[in-house]
CSV table of C-alpha atoms and ligand atoms in Angstrom, one decimal:
chain,number,residue,atom,x,y,z
A,16,MET,CA,26.4,-4.6,21.5
A,17,ASP,CA,24.9,-8.9,21.4
A,18,ILE,CA,21.3,-8.2,20.3
A,19,VAL,CA,19.3,-11.2,20.0
A,20,ILE,CA,15.4,-11.2,18.7
A,21,ALA,CA,13.7,-13.7,19.3
A,22,GLY,CA,11.5,-14.6,16.4
A,23,ALA,CA,11.7,-14.1,12.2
A,24,GLY,CA,8.5,-13.0,12.1
A,25,ILE,CA,7.4,-9.9,10.2
A,26,GLY,CA,8.6,-8.1,13.0
A,27,GLY,CA,11.5,-9.5,14.1
A,28,LEU,CA,13.0,-9.7,10.2
A,29,THR,CA,12.7,-6.1,9.5
A,30,ALA,CA,13.8,-4.9,13.0
A,31,ALA,CA,17.1,-7.1,12.1
A,32,LEU,CA,17.9,-5.4,8.6
A,33,SER,CA,17.1,-2.2,10.7
A,34,LEU,CA,19.4,-2.4,13.7
A,35,HIS,CA,22.2,-3.4,10.4
A,36,THR,CA,21.4,-0.7,7.7
A,37,ALA,CA,21.5,1.8,11.6
A,38,GLY,CA,25.6,0.2,12.0
A,39,LEU,CA,24.1,-2.6,14.4
A,40,ARG,CA,26.0,-6.1,13.3
A,41,ASN,CA,25.9,-8.1,16.0
A,42,VAL,CA,22.4,-9.2,15.8
A,43,ARG,CA,20.7,-13.1,15.7
A,44,VAL,CA,17.6,-13.8,15.2
A,45,LEU,CA,15.6,-17.0,16.8
A,46,GLU,CA,12.7,-19.1,15.4
A,47,ALA,CA,11.5,-21.3,16.8
A,48,VAL,CA,9.5,-23.0,13.3
A,49,PRO,CA,12.4,-25.9,11.7
A,50,ARG,CA,12.1,-24.0,8.2
A,51,ILE,CA,10.5,-20.4,7.5
A,52,ARG,CA,7.3,-21.5,5.0
A,53,PRO,CA,5.8,-18.7,2.8
A,54,LEU,CA,2.7,-19.2,5.3
A,55,GLY,CA,-0.2,-17.6,6.3
A,56,ALA,CA,-2.6,-15.2,3.6
A,57,GLY,CA,-2.7,-11.2,2.7
A,58,VAL,CA,-1.2,-8.7,4.6
A,59,ASN,CA,-1.1,-4.9,4.2
A,60,LEU,CA,1.8,-2.6,4.6
A,61,GLN,CA,0.0,1.1,4.5
A,62,PRO,CA,2.9,4.1,3.7
A,63,ASN,CA,4.5,4.5,6.7
A,64,ALA,CA,5.6,1.1,6.4
A,65,VAL,CA,6.1,1.5,2.7
A,66,ARG,CA,8.6,4.3,3.3
A,67,GLU,CA,9.9,2.5,6.5
A,68,LEU,CA,10.6,-0.4,4.2
A,69,ALA,CA,12.1,1.4,1.5
A,70,ALA,CA,14.8,3.0,3.7
A,71,LEU,CA,16.2,-0.6,4.2
A,72,GLY,CA,16.4,-0.4,0.0
A,73,LEU,CA,13.0,-2.4,-0.4
A,74,ALA,CA,11.2,-0.6,-2.6
A,75,GLU,CA,11.6,-2.6,-5.8
A,76,ASP,CA,11.7,-5.7,-4.1
A,77,LEU,CA,7.8,-5.0,-2.5
A,78,ALA,CA,6.6,-3.3,-5.4
A,79,ASP,CA,6.8,-6.5,-7.8
A,80,LEU,CA,5.6,-9.1,-5.1
A,81,GLY,CA,1.5,-7.5,-4.8
A,82,ALA,CA,-0.9,-5.0,-5.5
A,83,ASP,CA,-1.2,-1.5,-4.9
A,84,LEU,CA,-4.2,-1.0,-3.6
A,85,THR,CA,-5.7,3.1,-4.6
A,86,GLU,CA,-9.2,3.0,-3.2
A,87,LEU,CA,-11.2,0.8,-0.1
A,88,GLY,CA,-14.3,1.7,0.8
A,89,TYR,CA,-17.0,0.3,2.6
A,90,TYR,CA,-20.7,-1.6,2.2
A,91,ASN,CA,-23.5,-2.7,3.1
A,92,HIS,CA,-24.7,-7.0,3.0
A,93,LEU,CA,-26.7,-5.7,0.2
A,94,GLY,CA,-23.0,-3.8,-2.3
A,95,GLN,CA,-24.9,-0.1,-1.0
A,96,GLU,CA,-21.6,2.4,-1.0
A,97,ILE,CA,-21.3,4.2,3.1
A,98,TRP,CA,-18.6,5.4,3.0
A,99,ARG,CA,-15.9,4.9,-0.5
A,100,GLU,CA,-11.7,6.5,-0.3
A,101,PRO,CA,-8.7,7.4,-2.2
A,102,ARG,CA,-5.5,5.7,-0.5
A,103,GLY,CA,-1.7,5.0,-0.7
A,104,ARG,CA,-0.6,6.6,-3.9
A,105,ALA,CA,-4.5,7.7,-5.3
A,106,ASN,CA,-4.2,9.9,-1.8
A,107,GLY,CA,-1.1,11.9,-2.6
A,108,ALA,CA,0.7,9.7,-0.3
A,109,ARG,CA,4.8,9.8,-1.5
A,110,TRP,CA,4.1,5.9,-1.1
A,111,PRO,CA,1.9,3.3,-2.4
A,112,GLN,CA,0.0,1.2,0.3
A,113,LEU,CA,0.2,-3.2,-0.6
A,114,ALA,CA,-1.2,-5.9,-0.4
A,115,LEU,CA,0.7,-8.5,-1.0
A,116,HIS,CA,0.9,-12.6,0.4
A,117,ARG,CA,2.5,-12.5,4.0
A,118,GLY,CA,4.9,-15.4,3.3
A,119,ALA,CA,6.2,-13.7,1.0
A,120,LEU,CA,7.4,-10.3,2.8
A,121,GLN,CA,8.4,-12.8,5.6
A,122,THR,CA,10.6,-15.1,2.4
A,123,THR,CA,11.8,-11.4,1.7
A,124,LEU,CA,12.8,-10.2,4.6
A,125,ALA,CA,14.7,-13.2,5.7
A,126,ASP,CA,16.4,-13.2,2.2
A,127,SER,CA,18.4,-9.8,3.7
A,128,VAL,CA,18.7,-10.6,6.5
A,129,ARG,CA,20.3,-13.4,4.7
A,130,ALA,CA,21.9,-11.6,2.7
A,131,ARG,CA,23.3,-8.9,4.6
A,132,LEU,CA,23.7,-10.2,7.8
A,133,GLY,CA,25.1,-13.6,7.3
A,134,ASP,CA,23.6,-17.0,6.6
A,135,ASP,CA,23.9,-17.6,10.0
A,136,ALA,CA,22.1,-14.3,11.3
A,137,ILE,CA,18.6,-16.3,12.0
A,138,THR,CA,18.2,-19.6,13.4
A,139,THR,CA,15.4,-21.9,12.9
A,140,GLY,CA,14.2,-24.7,14.9
A,141,THR,CA,15.2,-22.5,18.2
A,142,ARG,CA,12.5,-22.0,20.4
A,143,VAL,CA,13.4,-18.7,23.3
A,144,THR,CA,12.3,-20.4,26.6
A,145,GLY,CA,12.7,-17.4,28.5
A,146,PHE,CA,15.0,-14.9,29.8
A,147,ALA,CA,16.6,-13.8,32.8
A,148,GLN,CA,17.8,-10.4,33.7
A,149,LEU,CA,21.4,-9.8,34.6
A,150,PRO,CA,22.5,-8.4,37.6
A,151,HIS,CA,24.9,-4.8,35.9
A,152,ALA,CA,22.8,-5.5,32.1
A,153,GLY,CA,22.2,-8.0,29.8
A,154,VAL,CA,20.6,-10.5,29.9
A,155,GLU,CA,21.0,-14.9,29.6
A,156,VAL,CA,18.6,-15.7,26.8
A,157,GLY,CA,16.7,-18.7,27.4
A,158,VAL,CA,17.0,-20.9,24.3
A,159,GLY,CA,15.3,-24.9,23.3
A,160,HIS,CA,14.3,-27.0,20.6
A,161,ARG,CA,11.2,-25.7,18.7
A,162,ASP,CA,8.4,-27.2,20.5
A,163,ASP,CA,10.1,-27.3,23.8
A,164,ASN,CA,9.8,-24.7,25.7
A,165,ARG,CA,12.8,-26.0,28.7
A,166,PRO,CA,15.9,-24.2,27.8
A,167,ALA,CA,17.8,-26.2,26.9
A,168,ALA,CA,21.7,-23.3,26.9
A,169,ARG,CA,21.8,-20.7,27.3
A,170,ILE,CA,23.9,-18.0,25.7
A,171,ARG,CA,23.9,-13.9,26.8
A,172,ALA,CA,23.0,-10.4,25.1
A,173,ASP,CA,23.1,-7.3,26.0
A,174,VAL,CA,20.0,-6.3,24.9
A,175,LEU,CA,16.4,-9.2,24.6
A,176,ILE,CA,13.8,-8.6,21.8
A,177,GLY,CA,10.3,-9.9,22.5
A,178,ALA,CA,9.3,-10.5,18.6
A,179,ASP,CA,7.6,-13.4,18.7
A,180,GLY,CA,3.5,-13.0,17.9
A,181,LEU,CA,0.8,-13.1,19.4
A,182,ARG,CA,1.6,-16.0,22.6
A,183,SER,CA,5.6,-14.4,23.4
A,184,ALA,CA,7.3,-16.7,25.9
A,185,VAL,CA,9.5,-13.5,26.4
A,186,ARG,CA,5.7,-11.0,27.4
A,187,ARG,CA,5.1,-14.4,29.2
A,188,VAL,CA,7.8,-13.8,31.8
A,189,LEU,CA,7.1,-10.2,31.3
A,190,TYR,CA,3.0,-10.8,32.1
A,191,PRO,CA,2.8,-14.4,34.1
A,192,GLN,CA,-0.6,-13.0,34.5
A,193,GLU,CA,-1.2,-13.0,31.8
A,194,GLY,CA,-3.0,-16.4,30.3
A,195,GLU,CA,-3.9,-16.9,26.4
A,196,PRO,CA,-4.9,-13.5,24.0
A,197,ARG,CA,-8.8,-12.4,24.9
A,198,SER,CA,-11.1,-13.7,21.8
A,199,ASN,CA,-14.4,-11.7,21.5
A,200,GLY,CA,-16.7,-14.1,19.9
A,201,THR,CA,-15.7,-13.6,16.2
A,202,THR,CA,-14.4,-16.1,14.2
A,203,VAL,CA,-12.5,-15.4,10.4
A,204,TRP,CA,-12.2,-17.4,7.9
A,205,ARG,CA,-10.0,-16.4,5.0
A,206,GLY,CA,-8.8,-17.9,1.8
A,207,ILE,CA,-7.6,-17.2,-1.7
A,208,THR,CA,-8.9,-17.5,-5.2
A,209,ARG,CA,-7.6,-16.4,-8.4
A,210,ALA,CA,-10.6,-14.7,-9.2
A,211,GLU,CA,-10.9,-11.9,-12.1
A,212,PRO,CA,-10.5,-8.3,-10.9
A,213,PHE,CA,-13.4,-6.5,-9.5
A,214,HIS,CA,-14.1,-2.6,-9.3
A,215,GLY,CA,-10.8,-1.7,-11.5
A,216,GLY,CA,-8.4,-3.9,-10.0
A,217,ARG,CA,-6.8,-2.4,-6.8
A,218,SER,CA,-9.5,-1.7,-4.9
A,219,MET,CA,-9.9,-3.0,-1.1
A,220,VAL,CA,-14.5,-4.2,0.3
A,221,VAL,CA,-15.7,-4.0,3.6
A,222,MET,CA,-19.0,-5.7,3.5
A,223,GLY,CA,-21.4,-6.3,6.3
A,224,ASP,CA,-24.3,-6.8,7.9
A,225,GLY,CA,-23.4,-6.4,11.5
A,226,ARG,CA,-22.8,-9.6,12.2
A,227,TRP,CA,-21.0,-11.0,8.4
A,228,LYS,CA,-18.3,-9.4,7.4
A,229,ALA,CA,-16.1,-9.8,4.1
A,230,VAL,CA,-12.5,-7.9,3.4
A,231,VAL,CA,-11.6,-8.7,0.1
A,232,TYR,CA,-8.7,-6.7,-2.2
A,233,PRO,CA,-6.3,-8.5,-4.9
A,234,LEU,CA,-2.6,-9.6,-3.8
A,235,ALA,CA,-2.0,-8.6,-7.7
A,236,VAL,CA,-2.6,-6.0,-10.2
A,237,ARG,CA,-1.5,-8.0,-13.8
A,238,PRO,CA,-4.0,-10.4,-14.2
A,239,ASP,CA,-2.6,-14.2,-15.4
A,240,GLY,CA,-3.2,-15.5,-18.8
A,241,ASP,CA,-6.8,-16.8,-17.8
A,242,GLY,CA,-7.6,-13.1,-17.2
A,243,LEU,CA,-7.8,-13.9,-13.3
A,244,VAL,CA,-5.8,-12.4,-10.6
A,245,PRO,CA,-5.4,-13.8,-6.7
A,246,VAL,CA,-7.8,-11.9,-3.7
A,247,ASN,CA,-7.4,-12.4,-0.8
A,248,TRP,CA,-10.3,-12.8,1.7
A,249,ALA,CA,-11.6,-12.6,5.2
A,250,VAL,CA,-14.7,-13.6,6.1
A,251,SER,CA,-15.2,-13.3,9.9
A,252,ARG,CA,-18.3,-14.3,12.1
A,253,ALA,CA,-19.1,-11.6,14.9
A,254,GLY,CA,-20.6,-13.5,17.9
A,255,ARG,CA,-20.4,-15.1,21.0
A,256,GLU,CA,-20.4,-18.7,20.2
A,257,ASP,CA,-17.5,-21.4,19.9
A,258,PRO,CA,-15.4,-20.3,17.8
A,259,ALA,CA,-15.1,-23.4,15.0
A,260,PRO,CA,-12.4,-24.8,15.6
A,261,PRO,CA,-8.4,-23.5,13.8
A,262,ASP,CA,-8.5,-24.7,10.3
A,263,ALA,CA,-12.5,-26.0,10.2
A,264,GLY,CA,-12.7,-25.9,6.2
A,265,PRO,CA,-16.1,-25.0,3.7
A,266,GLY,CA,-18.3,-27.2,5.7
A,267,ASP,CA,-18.3,-25.9,9.1
A,268,GLY,CA,-20.4,-22.9,10.0
A,269,PHE,CA,-18.6,-21.3,6.7
A,270,PRO,CA,-19.6,-18.2,5.3
A,271,THR,CA,-22.2,-19.3,3.4
A,272,ALA,CA,-24.2,-16.7,4.7
A,273,VAL,CA,-22.3,-13.8,2.6
A,274,ALA,CA,-22.0,-16.5,-0.6
A,275,HIS,CA,-24.9,-15.0,-2.3
A,276,TRP,CA,-22.7,-10.8,-0.9
A,277,ARG,CA,-22.5,-8.8,-4.7
A,278,CYS,CA,-20.6,-5.9,-5.2
A,279,GLU,CA,-20.9,-4.5,-8.0
A,280,ASP,CA,-18.8,-6.5,-10.2
A,281,LEU,CA,-17.4,-8.7,-7.5
A,282,ARG,CA,-19.5,-11.7,-5.6
A,283,MET,CA,-18.9,-13.3,-3.0
A,284,ASP,CA,-20.1,-16.8,-4.4
A,285,ALA,CA,-17.6,-16.9,-6.7
A,286,LEU,CA,-14.5,-16.3,-4.2
A,287,VAL,CA,-16.0,-18.3,-1.3
A,288,ALA,CA,-16.5,-21.2,-4.0
A,289,GLY,CA,-13.4,-21.5,-5.4
A,290,THR,CA,-10.5,-21.4,-3.1
A,291,ASP,CA,-8.2,-24.5,-2.3
A,292,ALA,CA,-7.2,-23.6,1.5
A,293,THR,CA,-9.6,-22.8,3.6
A,294,ALA,CA,-8.8,-22.1,7.7
A,295,SER,CA,-10.4,-20.7,10.2
A,296,PHE,CA,-9.4,-18.5,13.6
A,297,PRO,CA,-11.1,-16.4,16.5
A,298,MET,CA,-10.0,-12.9,16.3
A,299,LEU,CA,-7.7,-12.9,19.3
A,300,ASP,CA,-6.3,-9.2,20.6
A,301,ARG,CA,-3.9,-8.2,24.0
A,302,ASP,CA,-5.1,-6.1,25.7
A,303,PRO,CA,-2.4,-2.9,26.1
A,304,VAL,CA,0.0,-3.1,28.7
A,305,PRO,CA,2.1,0.1,30.7
A,306,ARG,CA,5.2,-1.2,29.7
A,307,TRP,CA,7.9,-2.4,26.6
A,308,SER,CA,11.0,-2.4,28.3
A,309,PHE,CA,12.0,-3.8,31.0
A,310,GLY,CA,16.2,-2.5,31.8
A,311,ALA,CA,17.2,-5.3,28.6
A,312,VAL,CA,14.0,-6.5,27.4
A,313,THR,CA,11.9,-5.1,25.2
A,314,LEU,CA,8.2,-5.9,23.5
A,315,LEU,CA,7.7,-5.6,19.4
A,316,GLY,CA,4.7,-6.3,17.2
A,317,ASP,CA,2.6,-9.0,18.2
A,318,ALA,CA,4.0,-9.7,21.5
A,319,ALA,CA,3.4,-5.9,22.0
A,320,HIS,CA,0.2,-4.5,21.2
A,321,ALA,CA,-1.2,-7.6,19.1
A,322,MET,CA,-5.1,-5.3,18.2
A,323,ALA,CA,-8.1,-7.4,16.8
A,324,PRO,CA,-7.5,-6.9,12.5
A,325,MET,CA,-9.5,-3.7,11.4
A,326,GLY,CA,-7.9,-1.3,10.0
A,327,SER,CA,-5.1,-3.7,7.9
A,328,ASN,CA,-1.8,-2.5,10.3
A,329,ALA,CA,-0.7,-5.4,12.3
A,330,THR,CA,1.9,-5.8,9.9
A,331,THR,CA,2.6,-2.5,9.4
A,332,GLN,CA,2.7,-1.0,13.5
A,333,ALA,CA,5.6,-4.2,13.7
A,334,VAL,CA,8.2,-2.8,10.9
A,335,LEU,CA,7.8,1.3,11.7
A,336,ASP,CA,8.4,-0.2,15.9
A,337,ALA,CA,11.3,-2.1,14.4
A,338,ARG,CA,12.3,1.0,12.7
A,339,SER,CA,11.6,2.4,15.6
A,340,LEU,CA,13.6,0.5,17.8
A,341,ALA,CA,16.8,0.5,15.5
A,342,HIS,CA,16.7,4.2,15.7
A,343,ALA,CA,16.8,4.3,19.9
A,344,LEU,CA,19.1,1.5,19.7
A,345,ALA,CA,21.6,3.6,17.3
A,346,THR,CA,21.3,6.9,19.0
A,347,HIS,CA,22.1,6.0,22.8
A,348,ASP,CA,25.3,4.5,24.5
A,349,ASP,CA,23.3,2.4,27.3
A,350,PRO,CA,20.4,0.5,25.3
A,351,THR,CA,19.1,0.4,28.3
A,352,ALA,CA,18.1,4.0,28.3
A,353,ALA,CA,17.3,2.6,24.2
A,354,LEU,CA,14.8,0.6,25.0
A,355,THR,CA,12.8,3.2,27.5
A,356,ALA,CA,12.8,5.7,24.5
A,357,TYR,CA,11.6,2.6,22.4
A,358,ASP,CA,8.8,2.5,25.0
A,359,ARG,CA,7.9,6.2,24.8
A,360,ASP,CA,8.0,6.6,21.7
A,361,ARG,CA,6.1,3.4,20.2
A,362,ARG,CA,3.8,2.6,23.3
A,363,PRO,CA,0.7,5.8,23.8
A,364,ARG,CA,0.0,5.5,20.3
A,365,MET,CA,-0.4,1.4,20.2
A,366,ASN,CA,-2.4,1.3,23.1
A,367,ARG,CA,-4.2,4.0,21.7
A,368,LEU,CA,-5.1,2.1,18.2
A,369,GLN,CA,-5.7,-1.4,20.2
A,370,LEU,CA,-8.4,-0.4,22.2
A,371,LEU,CA,-9.9,1.5,18.6
A,372,ASN,CA,-9.4,-1.4,16.4
A,373,ARG,CA,-11.0,-3.3,20.3
A,374,ALA,CA,-14.5,-0.7,19.3
A,375,LYS,CA,-14.0,-1.8,15.1
A,376,GLY,CA,-12.1,0.8,13.6
A,377,PRO,CA,-13.1,2.3,10.8
A,378,GLU,CA,-14.9,-0.7,9.9
A,379,VAL,CA,-17.4,0.7,12.9
A,380,VAL,CA,-18.8,3.3,10.2
A,381,ILE,CA,-21.0,-0.6,8.7
A,382,ASP,CA,-22.3,-0.8,12.2
A,383,LEU,CA,-23.5,2.6,12.1
A,384,ALA,CA,-25.2,1.8,8.9
A,385,HIS,CA,-27.1,-0.9,9.7
A,386,GLN,CA,-28.0,0.8,13.2
A,387,ARG,CA,-30.1,2.6,10.9
A,388,ALA,CA,-31.0,0.9,7.7
A,389,PRO,CA,-30.5,-2.8,8.6
A,390,HIS,CA,-32.3,-3.9,5.1
A,391,GLY,CA,-30.2,-1.2,2.6
A,392,PHE,CA,-30.8,2.3,2.2
A,393,ALA,CA,-33.9,3.0,0.1
A,394,ARG,CA,-32.7,4.2,-3.8
A,395,GLY,CA,-31.4,7.5,-4.4
A,396,VAL,CA,-30.4,7.6,-1.3
A,397,HIS,CA,-26.3,7.5,-0.6
A,398,SER,CA,-25.5,6.8,2.6
A,399,VAL,CA,-27.1,7.1,5.8
A,400,LEU,CA,-24.2,8.6,7.4
A,401,PRO,CA,-23.9,11.8,7.2
A,402,ALA,CA,-20.7,12.4,5.1
A,403,GLU,CA,-18.7,14.9,7.8
A,404,ARG,CA,-18.7,11.9,10.2
A,405,LEU,CA,-17.6,9.7,7.9
A,406,ALA,CA,-14.6,11.2,6.6
A,407,HIS,CA,-13.6,12.2,10.7
A,408,ILE,CA,-14.2,8.5,11.9
A,409,ALA,CA,-11.9,7.5,8.0
A,410,HIS,CA,-9.2,10.6,9.2
A,411,ALA,CA,-9.6,10.0,13.3
A,412,TYR,CA,-7.7,6.3,12.5
A,413,ALA,CA,-5.3,7.9,10.4
A,414,ARG,CA,-4.2,9.6,11.9
A,415,ALA,CA,-4.1,7.5,14.9
A,416,ALA,CA,-2.4,4.6,13.1
A,417,GLY,CA,0.5,7.0,11.9
A,418,PHE,CA,-0.8,6.9,7.7
A,419,ASP,CA,-2.9,9.7,7.0
A,420,THR,CA,-1.0,12.3,3.7
A,421,ALA,CA,0.4,14.9,5.9
A,422,SER,CA,1.7,12.3,8.5
A,423,VAL,CA,4.0,9.4,5.4
A,424,ASN,CA,4.4,12.4,3.5
A,425,ALA,CA,6.7,13.9,6.8
A,426,PRO,CA,10.5,12.7,6.0
A,427,SER,CA,11.4,9.2,8.6
A,428,PRO,CA,11.4,10.6,12.1
A,429,TYR,CA,14.0,7.0,12.8
A,430,ARG,CA,16.2,8.5,9.7
A,431,PRO,CA,20.2,8.1,10.7
A,432,PRO,CA,20.6,11.3,12.9
A,433,ALA,CA,23.3,14.2,10.5
A,434,PRO,CA,27.0,13.5,11.5
A,435,ASP,CA,27.8,16.5,14.1
A,436,PRO,CA,29.4,19.0,11.7
A,437,HIS,CA,32.4,19.6,14.9
A,438,THR,CA,33.5,15.4,14.4
A,439,LEU,CA,33.9,15.3,10.9
B,30,FAD,C1,2.4,-18.3,10.5
B,30,FAD,C2,1.6,-16.9,10.8
B,30,FAD,C3,0.6,-17.2,9.6
B,30,FAD,C4,-0.5,-15.5,9.1
B,30,FAD,N1,-1.4,-15.0,9.0
B,30,FAD,C5,-1.5,-13.7,8.4
B,30,FAD,C6,-1.9,-14.0,7.7
B,30,FAD,O1,-2.7,-14.4,6.6
B,30,FAD,N2,-3.0,-12.2,7.8
B,30,FAD,C7,-3.1,-11.4,8.5
B,30,FAD,O2,-3.4,-10.3,8.8
B,30,FAD,N3,-1.4,-12.0,10.1
B,30,FAD,C8,-1.1,-12.7,9.7
B,30,FAD,N4,0.0,-13.6,10.4
B,30,FAD,C9,0.2,-12.4,11.4
B,30,FAD,C10,0.8,-10.9,10.7
B,30,FAD,O3,2.6,-12.3,10.1
B,30,FAD,C11,1.2,-10.6,12.4
B,30,FAD,O4,-0.1,-9.3,12.9
B,30,FAD,C12,2.5,-8.7,11.8
B,30,FAD,O5,2.5,-9.0,10.4
B,30,FAD,C13,2.7,-8.4,13.2
B,30,FAD,O6,4.2,-9.5,12.6
B,30,FAD,P1,5.2,-9.8,14.0
B,30,FAD,O7,6.4,-9.9,14.1
B,30,FAD,O8,4.9,-8.8,15.6
B,30,FAD,O9,4.7,-11.3,14.4
B,30,FAD,P2,3.9,-12.4,13.3
B,30,FAD,O10,4.5,-13.5,12.7
B,30,FAD,O11,3.9,-13.3,14.7
B,30,FAD,O12,5.6,-13.8,14.1
B,30,FAD,C14,5.8,-13.6,15.4
B,30,FAD,C15,7.2,-14.9,15.1
B,30,FAD,O13,7.6,-15.5,16.1
B,30,FAD,C16,7.8,-17.4,15.9
B,30,FAD,N5,8.0,-17.5,17.7
B,30,FAD,C17,6.6,-17.0,18.7
B,30,FAD,N6,7.0,-17.9,20.0
B,30,FAD,C18,8.3,-17.7,19.5
B,30,FAD,C19,10.4,-18.3,19.9
B,30,FAD,N7,9.7,-18.7,21.6
B,30,FAD,N8,11.1,-17.9,20.0
B,30,FAD,C20,11.4,-18.3,18.9
B,30,FAD,N9,10.1,-17.3,18.0
B,30,FAD,C21,8.7,-17.4,18.3
B,30,FAD,C22,6.8,-17.7,14.9
B,30,FAD,O14,6.7,-19.0,14.7
B,30,FAD,C23,7.5,-16.2,14.0
B,30,FAD,O15,8.0,-16.8,13.2
B,30,FAD,C24,0.7,-14.5,11.0
B,30,FAD,C25,1.5,-14.5,11.8
B,30,FAD,C26,2.1,-16.2,11.8
B,30,FAD,C27,3.2,-16.4,12.4
């Protein structure tokens, strides 16, 4: 079966590795950028994604790449605790929650694809421009030069996987009326700063005042010779005003509003002032759609379900999609039936998660706390919300995203089928 994957992001590369591991060998990844470079900042792999990447033999490579997080805490802008929970192994999961640089993850996956599938498995500088389904089976994929949306050539494949991100060209053919991604007026600034470890060195801290929010976590556990670790931070400002332009620097509405925030030994001023490069983005997502799979074509990762960055999930879900899709293609003779099975497995959950994230996912507790106590809690008050309600919000989200401990510790649903004893 000839399979073309549009996009060598985390989802596309994991799909290539998963398909190869499942025994499907004719896989090509087409990537628009001329060279895969370590772009972006921090991402999280939740334990369900780490389990799936471990099944691809990548556990050791990944463990060296980032920080194994053991705690997540939500706080108000004064650093008062709203909710705190153990994460990953500290929460009884067999697999860790890993915080790592997106670029390091992408490079590791790309190296593995080239080592296993061959040097020519990834073609860079080649943009998928669109496709046409063939009358009986298969698809003709339009490909062009990296900056050109017009096809320069067409290639035939049995399956096309659109893993081409937020502005997917494959999705545009399937949903031509959709237009640009949706913005809710929130601007996000992010950067990575070398700073002293905080909260014991393995914690993610999310602080907010109902309008501004800061998400902070380390990307390494072991400090360097100066006692510092790379710390990833993202500061967002909710609002309906025009978002700051992309790559607005420190002078352009930069999050000075949070510079005085402190949370125990975490100081936001040290982070935002010490950053070498800061980028800003509008917060974007997409509406859920009623179908991802059409004949020989399907969508995966952000192309399928771009979601607001709440709950540290987007990368995790792209990995899960890739595993589900490879499993479906390996266990169905008919590619169309396989893509339908994948759609049925993943889309309903992702549709729900997109809407949950639009409603702020588990981070909604910060707004709820702010509504009750905009100036902070009185001394001696542990949190202004009942613990059962907070626990319910956290656990319901983890279940929806598939990283509650029971789901993580269950065997992967995407294990290869056991051989039929009658055919042995
Ligand atoms: C440059 C970049 C930086 C990012 N940084 C962060 C970050 O710091 N933190 C965070 O949480 N998330 C970040 N993300 C998003 C994050 O990677 C995704 O949400 C998540 O990993 C899901 O991955 P994906 O493979 O579905 O999409 P993506 O990671 O977006 O990958 C899509 C890939 O498709 C390629 N592509 C796009 N159009 C075409 C086309 N027509 N033909 C061929 N190739 C195409 C893109 O160049 C890209 O390599 C970033 C994405 C990108 C592209």
